Amino acid sequence: MARDDRLSPAPSPVGRPQGEGLDALTEGQLLKLLVDHINDGIIVMDRGARILWTNAGFSRQTGWSAEEARGRRPQEFLMPQEVRPSQAEIDQFDFDMVPEDFEDFQIVQNMRKDGGRYWVQLAFSQADLQEGVRVICAARDISGQVAAQDALAAAKAELEHSVNSDVLTGLANRRRLGEVLAEALEGAAARDGQVALFHVDLDKFKEVNDTHGHAAGDAILVHAAEAMTRSTREQDLVARVGGDEFVIVMPTAPTPQELAELARRIIHEVTRPLPWEEVELQCGASIGIAVSDPGLLDGEELIQQADFALYDVKQKGRGSYASYDQALADKHLEKKRMAEDLRRTVGEGGLHFHFQPVLSLATQEIIGVETLARWMHPTRGLIAPAEFIAMAEDNGLLTDLDMSAMQACAEALAELRGRGFHRIGASFNASSQTLATGGLLDRLKWTAERLELPHERLWVEVLETVVFGGDAAETDLAREIEGLVAAGFPTLLDDFGVGYAGLSHLAQLHVTGIKIDRSLVRTLSIDPTSAAIVHSIVRLTEELGLTVTAEGVEDASSAAMLAAMGCERAQGFGIARPMPLPQLIEWLDQFDPDMLFRDDEGSEEIMDVA
């Protein structure tokens, strides 16, 4: 072969001796050094992809020697069997037929001689020589990069899953629900279709939680999640949006009959008993159904419609389902109007407050009053407290309502003290929302200082179920109560003895007194069990140094029994009904113990609600 002057060594620089380092190599030797030691595999092929030459890097990469590879096509032994073309396709291959191979990198999976898989990045180039067209392929092993990318993709998918999923059940969370619902409504609007939505609430879940503990509650939630997933279609989304609340989105709404059947199936599956630690757990389900109107794009509106249908089910006894229809829509609209009226009334200070006296059974003196909110609607008249307080809770107005009650309580107490009633205290009710904000104590201190009120005459009443309702904020609420007590504001546990194991709670909470629920007091004289329970409560509170007030006292015999048991205070229609402050002052001026228990106008069902 003729010598090519282009491969001759370049003249040595003056003063640098030959034979040292790279300068001692010819260009041909240097090229061979690089080709043999580069990590990339290099293959020289003819136009039909038959291998003519490979470098050492190719052998290190594939396990095949240059002799074993020469004359073969890469497709025949480097491509994994499951993606390998047929022999006829390999024999017909021609690089001229696939010019795109020379335009960009290719990433493919190859197979080593020992069967191991690895990823390579291929780059092709073409040279026209006297002997014919030669194709040069550079193959770089990128298995490490691919593995890192796979790991990154897996981590990203896991992060995406955790961001969009409920940790306990694995269902979609509220964030993912919002995304899917928005997409479903947009898709339905584009095709003139409808989206269906279920709002599912577990019945008796709190009882399971309180009786068997949070682990049992978690088991029920997982059981319910699996039941809903099992009952729905693959295209539907099941999401957990709250403690025991779930939402199911059906991007393509089934027929009304199919929706009803699905609701019945979910209720049946959720209600199945769940074996758990040698007991059977069981809860039910109530479902509100809503189907989008054509063109609806507001997911929150659809959820509200299903929620209102669910509310209707709960009002009628739970364990069933209801669809949002025109009748419910009319009720919903009225409820929204009422909620807006309440918001405006609370904001403008338009609520009225009545005050119900508290009697000392030992001295027959009036020693306190309870502040009770009243709402006189301009068109509907007097709204029952139970109704508007639930409405306030649903619309985030409880704290505003509580603060209004606290202000009315303090101002009434200041007025009473100004009239000479210095021994009377006044109480108001604080909700869990107000306690959770943590601002009640400071507001109460500031109000007491401004009106020059002694702390011991301002009483705070808290529902027992507020503090011990299984809520995650129990500790924070208890801490807020302890702060009130430490600041000298007597704090009473209201409605004591119903719904929860009340006696055990007294060991966990630093309150100054309790108010026995009226449901126990009303049957005191006719039910020995109620009498025994009340007697035990009174005796225990006496030992603990707590004040005790009996609510719902309507007759002299009940008052006498309570006094004999050692109960200190009584409150109820038999003593006095709630009344506006001017009427209360007039009543106090004329108060005579002989006036007590002469009112036979009925019970306290409607009015005596804080």
Coordinates of C-alpha atoms in Angstrom, one line a residue:
M1 CA 0.0 0.0 0.0
A2 CA 1.5 3.4 -1.0
R3 CA 2.7 5.6 1.7
D4 CA 0.4 8.5 2.4
D5 CA 2.3 11.7 3.3
R6 CA -0.7 12.9 5.2
L7 CA 0.0 10.3 7.9
S8 CA 3.7 11.3 8.2
P9 CA 4.8 12.8 11.5
A10 CA 5.0 16.6 11.6
P11 CA 8.5 18.1 11.9
S12 CA 9.6 18.4 15.5
P13 CA 9.7 21.9 17.0
V14 CA 13.2 23.2 17.3
G15 CA 14.8 22.3 20.6
R16 CA 12.4 19.4 21.4
P17 CA 14.0 15.9 21.0
Q18 CA 12.2 13.1 19.2
G19 CA 11.1 10.1 21.1
E20 CA 9.4 11.7 24.1
G21 CA 5.6 11.5 24.8
L22 CA 3.1 11.7 22.0
D23 CA 5.5 13.4 19.7
A24 CA 7.3 10.0 19.3
L25 CA 4.1 8.5 17.7
T26 CA 3.1 8.7 14.1
E27 CA -0.5 9.9 13.4
G28 CA -1.3 6.3 12.4
Q29 CA -0.1 5.0 15.8
L30 CA -1.9 7.8 17.6
L31 CA -5.1 7.0 15.8
K32 CA -4.8 3.3 16.6
L33 CA -4.1 4.2 20.3
L34 CA -7.2 6.3 20.5
V35 CA -9.4 3.8 18.6
D36 CA -8.3 0.9 20.8
H37 CA -8.7 2.7 24.1
I38 CA -11.8 4.7 23.6
N39 CA -14.8 3.4 25.6
D40 CA -17.2 3.8 22.7
G41 CA -17.7 0.8 20.4
I42 CA -16.9 1.6 16.8
I43 CA -18.2 -0.5 13.9
V44 CA -17.4 -0.1 10.2
M45 CA -20.1 -1.7 8.0
D46 CA -20.9 -1.9 4.3
R47 CA -24.1 -0.5 2.9
G48 CA -26.0 -3.7 3.8
A49 CA -24.9 -3.4 7.5
R50 CA -22.4 -6.3 7.3
I51 CA -19.6 -5.7 9.9
L52 CA -16.2 -5.2 8.3
W53 CA -14.2 -4.0 11.4
T54 CA -14.7 -3.3 15.1
N55 CA -12.5 -1.7 17.7
A56 CA -11.6 -3.1 21.2
G57 CA -14.3 -0.9 22.8
F58 CA -16.9 -2.8 20.9
S59 CA -15.6 -6.1 22.3
R60 CA -15.5 -4.7 25.8
Q61 CA -19.0 -3.4 25.4
T62 CA -20.7 -6.5 23.8
G63 CA -18.5 -9.5 24.8
W64 CA -18.1 -10.3 21.1
S65 CA -14.6 -10.4 19.6
A66 CA -13.8 -8.7 16.3
E67 CA -13.5 -12.1 14.5
E68 CA -16.9 -13.2 15.9
A69 CA -18.6 -10.1 14.7
R70 CA -17.0 -9.7 11.3
G71 CA -19.3 -10.6 8.4
R72 CA -22.5 -10.5 10.6
R73 CA -25.1 -7.8 10.8
P74 CA -25.7 -6.1 14.2
Q75 CA -29.5 -6.9 14.0
E76 CA -28.7 -10.7 14.0
F77 CA -27.0 -10.8 17.4
L78 CA -27.1 -7.4 19.2
M79 CA -30.8 -6.7 19.0
P80 CA -32.9 -8.4 21.7
Q81 CA -35.0 -11.3 20.4
E82 CA -38.4 -9.6 21.1
V83 CA -37.6 -6.6 18.8
R84 CA -35.3 -8.4 16.3
P85 CA -36.5 -8.2 12.7
S86 CA -37.1 -11.3 10.7
Q87 CA -34.1 -12.8 8.8
A88 CA -35.7 -11.7 5.5
E89 CA -36.0 -8.1 6.7
I90 CA -32.4 -8.2 7.9
D91 CA -31.2 -9.6 4.5
Q92 CA -33.1 -6.8 2.7
F93 CA -31.7 -4.0 4.8
D94 CA -29.9 -1.2 3.0
F95 CA -28.6 2.0 4.6
D96 CA -29.6 4.0 1.5
M97 CA -33.2 3.1 2.3
V98 CA -33.1 4.7 5.8
P99 CA -31.3 8.0 5.3
E100 CA -32.8 9.3 8.6
D101 CA -30.3 7.1 10.5
F102 CA -27.6 9.7 9.7
E103 CA -29.6 12.7 10.9
D104 CA -29.6 12.3 14.7
F105 CA -28.6 10.1 17.6
Q106 CA -30.6 6.9 18.2
I107 CA -31.0 5.3 21.6
V108 CA -31.7 1.5 21.6
Q109 CA -31.4 -1.4 23.9
N110 CA -28.8 -4.0 22.9
M111 CA -27.9 -7.5 24.1
R112 CA -24.5 -8.6 25.2
K113 CA -23.0 -12.1 24.3
D114 CA -24.0 -13.3 27.8
G115 CA -27.6 -12.1 27.4
G116 CA -27.3 -9.0 29.5
R117 CA -29.2 -5.9 28.4
Y118 CA -27.7 -2.4 28.0
W119 CA -28.6 0.9 26.5
V120 CA -26.5 2.5 23.7
Q121 CA -26.6 5.8 22.0
L122 CA -25.8 5.3 18.3
A123 CA -24.4 7.9 15.9
F124 CA -23.9 7.0 12.2
S125 CA -21.7 8.6 9.5
Q126 CA -21.0 7.6 5.9
A127 CA -17.7 7.6 3.9
D128 CA -17.4 7.0 0.1
L129 CA -14.2 5.1 -0.5
Q130 CA -12.8 3.4 -3.6
E131 CA -13.9 0.1 -2.2
G132 CA -17.5 1.3 -1.8
V133 CA -19.7 3.0 0.7
R134 CA -18.7 2.5 4.3
V135 CA -20.9 3.2 7.3
I136 CA -19.3 4.1 10.6
C137 CA -21.3 3.6 13.8
A138 CA -20.2 4.9 17.2
A139 CA -22.0 3.2 20.0
R140 CA -21.8 4.7 23.5
D141 CA -23.0 2.7 26.5
I142 CA -25.5 5.0 28.4
S143 CA -27.0 2.4 30.7
G144 CA -26.0 4.4 33.7
Q145 CA -27.7 7.5 32.4
V146 CA -30.8 5.6 31.4
A147 CA -30.9 4.0 34.9
A148 CA -30.5 7.4 36.5
Q149 CA -33.3 8.8 34.3
D150 CA -35.5 5.9 35.2
A151 CA -34.8 6.4 38.9
L152 CA -35.5 10.1 38.5
A153 CA -38.7 9.3 36.6
A154 CA -39.7 6.8 39.3
A155 CA -39.0 9.4 42.0
K156 CA -40.9 12.0 40.1
A157 CA -43.9 9.6 39.7
E158 CA -43.7 8.8 43.4
L159 CA -43.7 12.4 44.3
E160 CA -46.5 13.1 41.9
H161 CA -48.4 10.2 43.5
S162 CA -47.8 11.5 47.0
V163 CA -48.8 15.1 46.0
N164 CA -52.0 13.8 44.4
S165 CA -52.9 10.9 46.6
D166 CA -54.3 10.3 50.1
V167 CA -51.6 8.6 52.2
L168 CA -53.9 6.2 54.0
T169 CA -56.2 4.9 51.2
G170 CA -54.1 5.6 48.1
L171 CA -57.1 7.4 46.6
A172 CA -56.9 10.7 44.9
N173 CA -56.8 13.7 47.3
R174 CA -58.6 17.0 47.1
R175 CA -55.9 18.5 44.8
R176 CA -56.1 15.7 42.2
L177 CA -59.9 15.8 42.5
G178 CA -60.0 19.4 41.5
E179 CA -57.8 18.8 38.4
V180 CA -59.8 15.7 37.2
L181 CA -63.1 17.4 37.8
A182 CA -62.1 20.5 35.8
E183 CA -60.9 18.3 32.9
A184 CA -64.0 16.2 33.0
L185 CA -66.3 19.3 32.9
E186 CA -64.3 20.8 30.0
G187 CA -64.5 17.6 28.1
A188 CA -68.3 17.3 28.8
A189 CA -68.9 20.8 27.6
A190 CA -66.9 20.2 24.4
R191 CA -69.0 17.1 23.5
D192 CA -72.3 18.4 25.0
G193 CA -72.2 15.7 27.6
Q194 CA -72.6 15.6 31.4
V195 CA -70.5 14.7 34.4
A196 CA -71.9 12.8 37.4
L197 CA -70.6 13.2 41.0
F198 CA -71.2 11.4 44.2
H199 CA -70.5 12.9 47.6
V200 CA -70.2 9.9 50.0
D201 CA -70.2 10.3 53.8
L202 CA -69.6 7.3 56.1
D203 CA -72.3 6.8 58.8
K204 CA -71.3 5.9 62.3
F205 CA -67.6 6.3 61.5
K206 CA -67.1 8.4 64.7
E207 CA -68.6 5.7 66.8
V208 CA -66.1 3.2 65.4
N209 CA -63.3 5.6 66.0
D210 CA -64.3 6.4 69.6
T211 CA -65.1 2.8 70.6
H212 CA -62.2 0.9 68.9
G213 CA -59.6 3.6 68.4
H214 CA -58.0 5.4 65.4
A215 CA -56.5 2.1 64.0
A216 CA -60.0 0.7 63.6
G217 CA -61.1 3.9 62.0
D218 CA -58.3 3.7 59.5
A219 CA -59.3 0.1 58.7
I220 CA -62.8 1.3 58.0
L221 CA -61.6 4.1 55.7
V222 CA -59.5 1.6 53.7
H223 CA -62.4 -0.8 53.6
A224 CA -64.7 1.9 52.3
A225 CA -62.1 3.1 49.7
E226 CA -61.7 -0.4 48.3
A227 CA -65.5 -0.9 48.2
M228 CA -65.9 2.3 46.2
T229 CA -63.0 1.6 43.8
R230 CA -64.4 -2.0 43.3
S231 CA -67.8 -0.7 42.5
T232 CA -66.9 2.1 40.0
R233 CA -65.7 2.0 36.4
E234 CA -62.0 2.3 35.4
Q235 CA -62.6 5.8 33.9
D236 CA -64.1 7.1 37.2
L237 CA -62.1 8.8 40.0
V238 CA -62.6 8.0 43.6
A239 CA -61.1 10.7 46.0
R240 CA -60.9 11.1 49.7
V241 CA -61.6 14.7 50.6
G242 CA -61.9 14.7 54.4
G243 CA -61.9 12.5 57.4
D244 CA -64.7 10.2 56.4
E245 CA -65.8 12.0 53.2
F246 CA -65.3 10.8 49.6
V247 CA -66.1 12.1 46.2
I248 CA -66.5 10.0 43.1
V249 CA -66.3 11.7 39.7
M250 CA -67.8 10.1 36.6
P251 CA -66.6 12.0 33.5
T252 CA -69.3 10.3 31.4
A253 CA -72.5 10.4 33.4
P254 CA -74.4 7.1 33.5
T255 CA -78.2 7.1 33.2
P256 CA -80.3 8.0 36.3
Q257 CA -81.2 4.3 36.7
E258 CA -77.5 3.3 36.6
L259 CA -76.6 6.1 39.1
A260 CA -79.2 4.8 41.5
E261 CA -78.0 1.3 41.1
L262 CA -74.4 2.3 41.7
A263 CA -75.3 4.3 44.8
R264 CA -77.2 1.2 46.2
R265 CA -74.2 -1.0 45.4
I266 CA -71.7 1.3 47.1
I267 CA -73.9 1.5 50.2
H268 CA -74.2 -2.3 50.3
E269 CA -70.4 -2.8 49.8
V270 CA -69.4 -0.2 52.4
T271 CA -71.9 -1.6 54.9
R272 CA -70.4 -5.1 54.8
P273 CA -68.9 -6.0 58.2
L274 CA -65.1 -5.9 58.4
P275 CA -63.4 -8.5 60.5
W276 CA -60.8 -6.7 62.6
E277 CA -58.8 -7.9 65.6
E278 CA -61.4 -10.5 66.8
V279 CA -64.3 -8.0 66.3
E280 CA -66.5 -7.0 63.4
L281 CA -66.4 -3.3 62.4
Q282 CA -69.3 -1.8 60.5
C283 CA -70.4 1.5 59.3
G284 CA -72.8 2.7 56.7
A285 CA -72.8 5.3 53.9
S286 CA -75.0 8.2 52.7
I287 CA -74.6 9.5 49.2
G288 CA -75.5 12.8 47.5
I289 CA -75.7 12.7 43.7
A290 CA -75.3 15.6 41.3
V291 CA -75.2 15.7 37.5
S292 CA -73.8 18.7 35.7
D293 CA -76.0 21.0 33.6
P294 CA -74.8 21.5 30.0
G295 CA -71.9 23.9 29.8
L296 CA -71.2 23.9 33.6
L297 CA -67.5 24.4 34.2
D298 CA -67.5 25.2 37.9
G299 CA -66.5 22.0 39.8
E300 CA -67.1 23.6 43.2
E301 CA -70.7 24.2 42.2
L302 CA -71.2 20.6 41.3
I303 CA -69.7 19.5 44.6
Q304 CA -72.0 21.9 46.5
Q305 CA -75.0 20.4 44.7
A306 CA -74.0 16.9 45.7
D307 CA -73.2 18.1 49.2
F308 CA -76.7 19.6 49.5
A309 CA -78.2 16.3 48.3
L310 CA -76.2 14.5 50.9
Y311 CA -77.4 17.0 53.5
D312 CA -81.0 16.1 52.5
V313 CA -80.2 12.3 53.0
K314 CA -78.8 13.0 56.5
Q315 CA -81.8 15.0 57.4
K316 CA -84.0 12.1 56.5
G317 CA -82.0 9.5 58.5
R318 CA -78.9 8.5 56.6
G319 CA -78.1 5.2 54.9
S320 CA -79.5 6.1 51.6
Y321 CA -79.0 8.4 48.6
A322 CA -80.6 11.4 47.0
S323 CA -80.1 13.3 43.7
Y324 CA -79.9 17.0 43.3
D325 CA -83.1 17.9 41.5
Q326 CA -85.2 21.0 41.0
A327 CA -86.9 20.7 44.4
L328 CA -83.5 20.4 46.1
A329 CA -82.2 23.2 43.9
D330 CA -85.0 25.5 45.2
K331 CA -84.2 24.5 48.8
H332 CA -80.5 25.0 48.1
L333 CA -81.1 28.5 46.7
E334 CA -83.2 29.4 49.7
K335 CA -80.5 28.1 52.1
K336 CA -77.8 30.2 50.2
R337 CA -80.0 33.3 50.6
M338 CA -80.5 32.6 54.3
A339 CA -76.7 32.1 54.7
E340 CA -76.1 35.4 53.0
D341 CA -78.7 37.1 55.2
L342 CA -77.0 35.6 58.3
R343 CA -73.6 36.7 57.1
R344 CA -74.9 40.3 56.7
T345 CA -76.8 40.2 60.0
V346 CA -73.7 39.0 61.9
G347 CA -71.4 41.4 60.1
E348 CA -73.7 44.3 60.9
G349 CA -74.3 43.3 64.5
G350 CA -77.9 42.5 63.9
L351 CA -78.2 39.5 66.1
H352 CA -80.2 39.8 69.3
F353 CA -79.1 38.3 72.6
H354 CA -81.3 37.0 75.4
F355 CA -80.1 36.1 78.9
Q356 CA -81.3 33.1 80.9
P357 CA -80.8 33.2 84.7
V358 CA -78.9 30.6 86.7
L359 CA -80.2 29.9 90.2
S360 CA -78.2 28.8 93.3
L361 CA -80.1 25.9 94.7
A362 CA -78.6 26.4 98.1
T363 CA -79.3 30.1 98.6
Q364 CA -82.2 30.6 96.1
E365 CA -80.3 33.6 94.6
I366 CA -79.7 34.3 91.0
I367 CA -75.9 34.0 90.6
G368 CA -75.5 34.1 86.8
V369 CA -77.0 34.4 83.4
E370 CA -76.2 32.6 80.1
T371 CA -76.0 34.6 76.9
L372 CA -78.1 33.1 74.1
A373 CA -78.1 34.4 70.5
R374 CA -81.4 35.1 68.7
W375 CA -82.0 35.9 65.0
M376 CA -85.1 37.7 64.0
H377 CA -85.3 37.3 60.2
P378 CA -87.1 40.2 58.4
T379 CA -89.4 37.8 56.5
R380 CA -89.2 34.5 58.3
G381 CA -89.4 35.7 61.8
L382 CA -87.6 34.1 64.7
I383 CA -85.1 31.5 63.4
A384 CA -84.4 28.6 65.8
P385 CA -80.8 28.8 67.2
A386 CA -80.1 25.2 66.1
E387 CA -80.8 26.1 62.5
F388 CA -78.8 29.3 62.3
I389 CA -75.9 28.0 64.3
A390 CA -75.6 25.0 62.0
M391 CA -75.7 27.5 59.1
A392 CA -73.0 29.7 60.7
E393 CA -70.8 26.6 61.1
D394 CA -71.3 25.6 57.4
N395 CA -70.4 29.1 56.3
G396 CA -67.4 29.8 58.6
L397 CA -69.3 32.4 60.7
L398 CA -69.1 30.7 64.1
T399 CA -66.2 32.7 65.3
D400 CA -67.9 36.0 64.3
L401 CA -71.0 34.8 66.1
D402 CA -69.1 33.8 69.2
M403 CA -67.3 37.1 69.4
S404 CA -70.6 38.9 69.1
A405 CA -72.0 36.8 72.0
M406 CA -68.8 37.5 74.0
Q407 CA -69.3 41.2 73.5
A408 CA -73.0 41.1 74.3
C409 CA -72.2 39.0 77.4
A410 CA -69.5 41.4 78.7
E411 CA -71.7 44.5 78.0
A412 CA -74.7 42.9 79.7
L413 CA -72.5 42.0 82.7
A414 CA -71.2 45.6 82.9
E415 CA -74.8 46.9 82.8
L416 CA -75.9 44.5 85.5
R417 CA -73.0 45.6 87.7
G418 CA -73.9 49.1 87.1
R419 CA -77.4 48.3 88.4
G420 CA -75.9 46.8 91.6
F421 CA -75.9 43.1 90.7
H422 CA -72.3 42.6 91.6
R423 CA -72.6 38.9 92.6
I424 CA -74.0 37.8 89.2
G425 CA -71.7 36.3 86.6
A426 CA -72.4 36.0 82.9
S427 CA -71.5 33.2 80.4
F428 CA -71.3 32.8 76.7
N429 CA -70.6 29.8 74.4
A430 CA -67.3 29.3 72.5
S431 CA -67.2 27.0 69.5
S432 CA -64.3 24.8 68.4
Q433 CA -63.7 27.2 65.5
T434 CA -63.2 30.1 67.9
L435 CA -61.0 28.1 70.3
A436 CA -58.9 26.8 67.4
T437 CA -58.1 30.4 66.2
G438 CA -56.3 31.0 69.6
G439 CA -57.5 34.7 69.8
L440 CA -60.3 34.3 72.2
L441 CA -58.2 34.7 75.4
D442 CA -56.6 38.0 74.3
R443 CA -59.9 39.4 73.1
L444 CA -61.6 38.5 76.4
K445 CA -58.8 40.0 78.5
W446 CA -59.0 43.3 76.5
T447 CA -62.8 43.4 76.8
A448 CA -62.7 42.8 80.5
E449 CA -60.1 45.5 81.0
R450 CA -62.0 48.0 78.9
L451 CA -65.3 47.4 80.8
E452 CA -63.6 47.0 84.2
L453 CA -65.0 43.5 84.7
P454 CA -63.5 41.0 87.1
H455 CA -62.4 37.9 85.3
E456 CA -64.1 35.5 87.7
R457 CA -67.5 37.0 86.6
L458 CA -67.0 36.2 82.9
W459 CA -67.7 32.6 82.2
V460 CA -66.9 30.6 79.0
E461 CA -69.0 27.5 78.1
V462 CA -67.6 24.9 75.8
L463 CA -69.4 21.8 74.5
E464 CA -68.0 18.6 75.7
T465 CA -68.1 17.2 72.1
V466 CA -66.0 20.2 71.0
V467 CA -63.1 19.1 73.0
F468 CA -63.5 15.4 72.9
G469 CA -65.0 14.8 69.4
G470 CA -62.0 12.8 68.0
D471 CA -60.7 16.0 66.3
A472 CA -57.0 16.3 65.5
A473 CA -57.0 19.7 67.2
E474 CA -58.0 18.3 70.6
T475 CA -54.7 19.2 72.2
D476 CA -54.8 22.8 70.9
L477 CA -58.4 23.3 72.1
A478 CA -57.5 21.9 75.5
R479 CA -54.5 24.2 75.7
E480 CA -56.7 27.2 74.9
I481 CA -59.1 26.2 77.6
E482 CA -56.3 25.9 80.1
G483 CA -55.2 29.4 79.1
L484 CA -58.7 30.7 79.9
V485 CA -58.7 29.1 83.3
A486 CA -55.2 30.2 84.1
A487 CA -56.3 33.8 83.3
G488 CA -59.1 33.5 85.8
F489 CA -62.0 33.1 83.4
P490 CA -64.2 30.2 84.8
T491 CA -64.7 27.7 82.0
L492 CA -67.6 25.2 82.0
L493 CA -68.0 21.9 80.1
D494 CA -71.5 22.2 78.6
D495 CA -74.0 19.4 77.7
F496 CA -72.0 17.1 80.0
G497 CA -72.7 13.4 80.1
V498 CA -74.1 12.7 76.6
G499 CA -72.3 11.4 73.5
Y500 CA -69.0 10.6 75.1
A501 CA -67.5 9.0 78.2
G502 CA -67.8 12.3 80.1
L503 CA -66.6 11.3 83.5
S504 CA -63.2 10.2 82.1
H505 CA -62.7 13.5 80.4
L506 CA -62.6 15.4 83.7
A507 CA -59.3 13.8 84.4
Q508 CA -57.9 15.2 81.1
L509 CA -59.2 18.7 81.1
H510 CA -58.7 21.6 83.5
V511 CA -62.1 23.1 83.6
T512 CA -63.7 24.9 86.6
G513 CA -67.2 23.4 86.3
I514 CA -69.7 21.4 84.3
K515 CA -73.3 21.7 83.1
I516 CA -75.3 18.5 83.2
D517 CA -77.2 18.0 79.9
R518 CA -80.9 18.6 80.1
S519 CA -81.6 15.1 78.6
L520 CA -80.5 13.6 82.0
V521 CA -82.2 16.3 84.1
R522 CA -85.6 16.1 82.4
T523 CA -86.1 12.4 83.3
L524 CA -84.6 12.8 86.8
S525 CA -87.9 12.3 88.7
I526 CA -89.2 9.4 86.6
D527 CA -86.1 7.4 85.6
P528 CA -83.9 5.9 88.4
T529 CA -81.1 5.4 86.0
S530 CA -80.9 9.1 85.1
A531 CA -81.1 9.9 88.8
A532 CA -78.2 7.6 89.6
I533 CA -76.1 9.0 86.8
V534 CA -76.8 12.6 87.9
H535 CA -76.0 11.7 91.5
S536 CA -72.7 10.2 90.5
I537 CA -71.8 13.2 88.4
V538 CA -72.6 15.6 91.3
R539 CA -70.6 13.5 93.8
L540 CA -67.6 13.3 91.5
T541 CA -67.5 17.0 90.7
E542 CA -67.8 17.8 94.4
E543 CA -64.7 15.7 95.1
L544 CA -62.9 17.4 92.2
G545 CA -63.8 20.8 93.4
L546 CA -65.8 21.7 90.3
T547 CA -69.0 23.7 90.1
V548 CA -72.0 21.8 88.7
T549 CA -75.1 23.3 87.0
A550 CA -78.1 21.3 86.0
E551 CA -79.7 22.4 82.7
G552 CA -83.4 22.0 81.7
V553 CA -84.8 22.3 85.3
E554 CA -88.6 22.8 84.8
D555 CA -90.3 21.6 88.0
A556 CA -89.9 21.9 91.7
S557 CA -89.5 18.2 92.3
S558 CA -86.5 18.0 90.0
A559 CA -85.0 21.1 91.7
A560 CA -85.5 19.5 95.1
M561 CA -83.9 16.2 94.0
L562 CA -80.9 18.1 92.6
A563 CA -80.5 20.2 95.8
A564 CA -80.7 17.0 97.9
M565 CA -77.9 15.5 95.8
G566 CA -75.7 18.5 96.4
C567 CA -76.0 20.1 93.0
E568 CA -75.1 23.8 93.3
R569 CA -76.9 25.5 90.4
A570 CA -79.9 25.1 88.2
Q571 CA -81.0 26.6 84.9
G572 CA -84.2 26.1 83.0
F573 CA -87.7 27.3 82.1
G574 CA -89.0 26.4 85.6
I575 CA -86.7 29.2 86.8
A576 CA -86.9 31.7 83.9
R577 CA -87.0 31.8 80.2
P578 CA -84.3 33.6 78.2
M579 CA -85.2 37.3 78.0
P580 CA -83.8 40.6 76.6
L581 CA -81.5 42.6 78.9
P582 CA -84.1 45.2 79.8
Q583 CA -86.7 42.6 80.7
L584 CA -84.0 40.6 82.6
I585 CA -83.1 43.7 84.7
E586 CA -86.8 44.2 85.5
W587 CA -87.2 40.5 86.4
L588 CA -84.1 40.7 88.7
D589 CA -85.5 43.8 90.4
Q590 CA -88.7 41.9 91.2
F591 CA -87.2 38.5 91.8
D592 CA -88.8 36.4 94.5
P593 CA -87.9 32.7 95.0
D594 CA -91.6 32.0 95.5
M595 CA -92.0 32.9 91.8
L596 CA -90.1 29.9 90.7
F597 CA -91.5 26.8 89.0
R598 CA -94.9 28.4 88.1
D599 CA -94.4 28.5 84.3
D600 CA -96.2 25.6 82.7
E601 CA -95.9 26.8 79.1
G602 CA -93.8 23.9 77.9
S603 CA -90.3 22.7 77.3
E604 CA -87.1 24.3 76.1
E605 CA -86.8 22.5 72.9
I606 CA -86.4 25.5 70.6
M607 CA -85.2 28.4 72.7
D608 CA -82.5 27.1 75.0
V609 CA -79.8 26.6 72.4
A610 CA -76.7 28.7 72.5

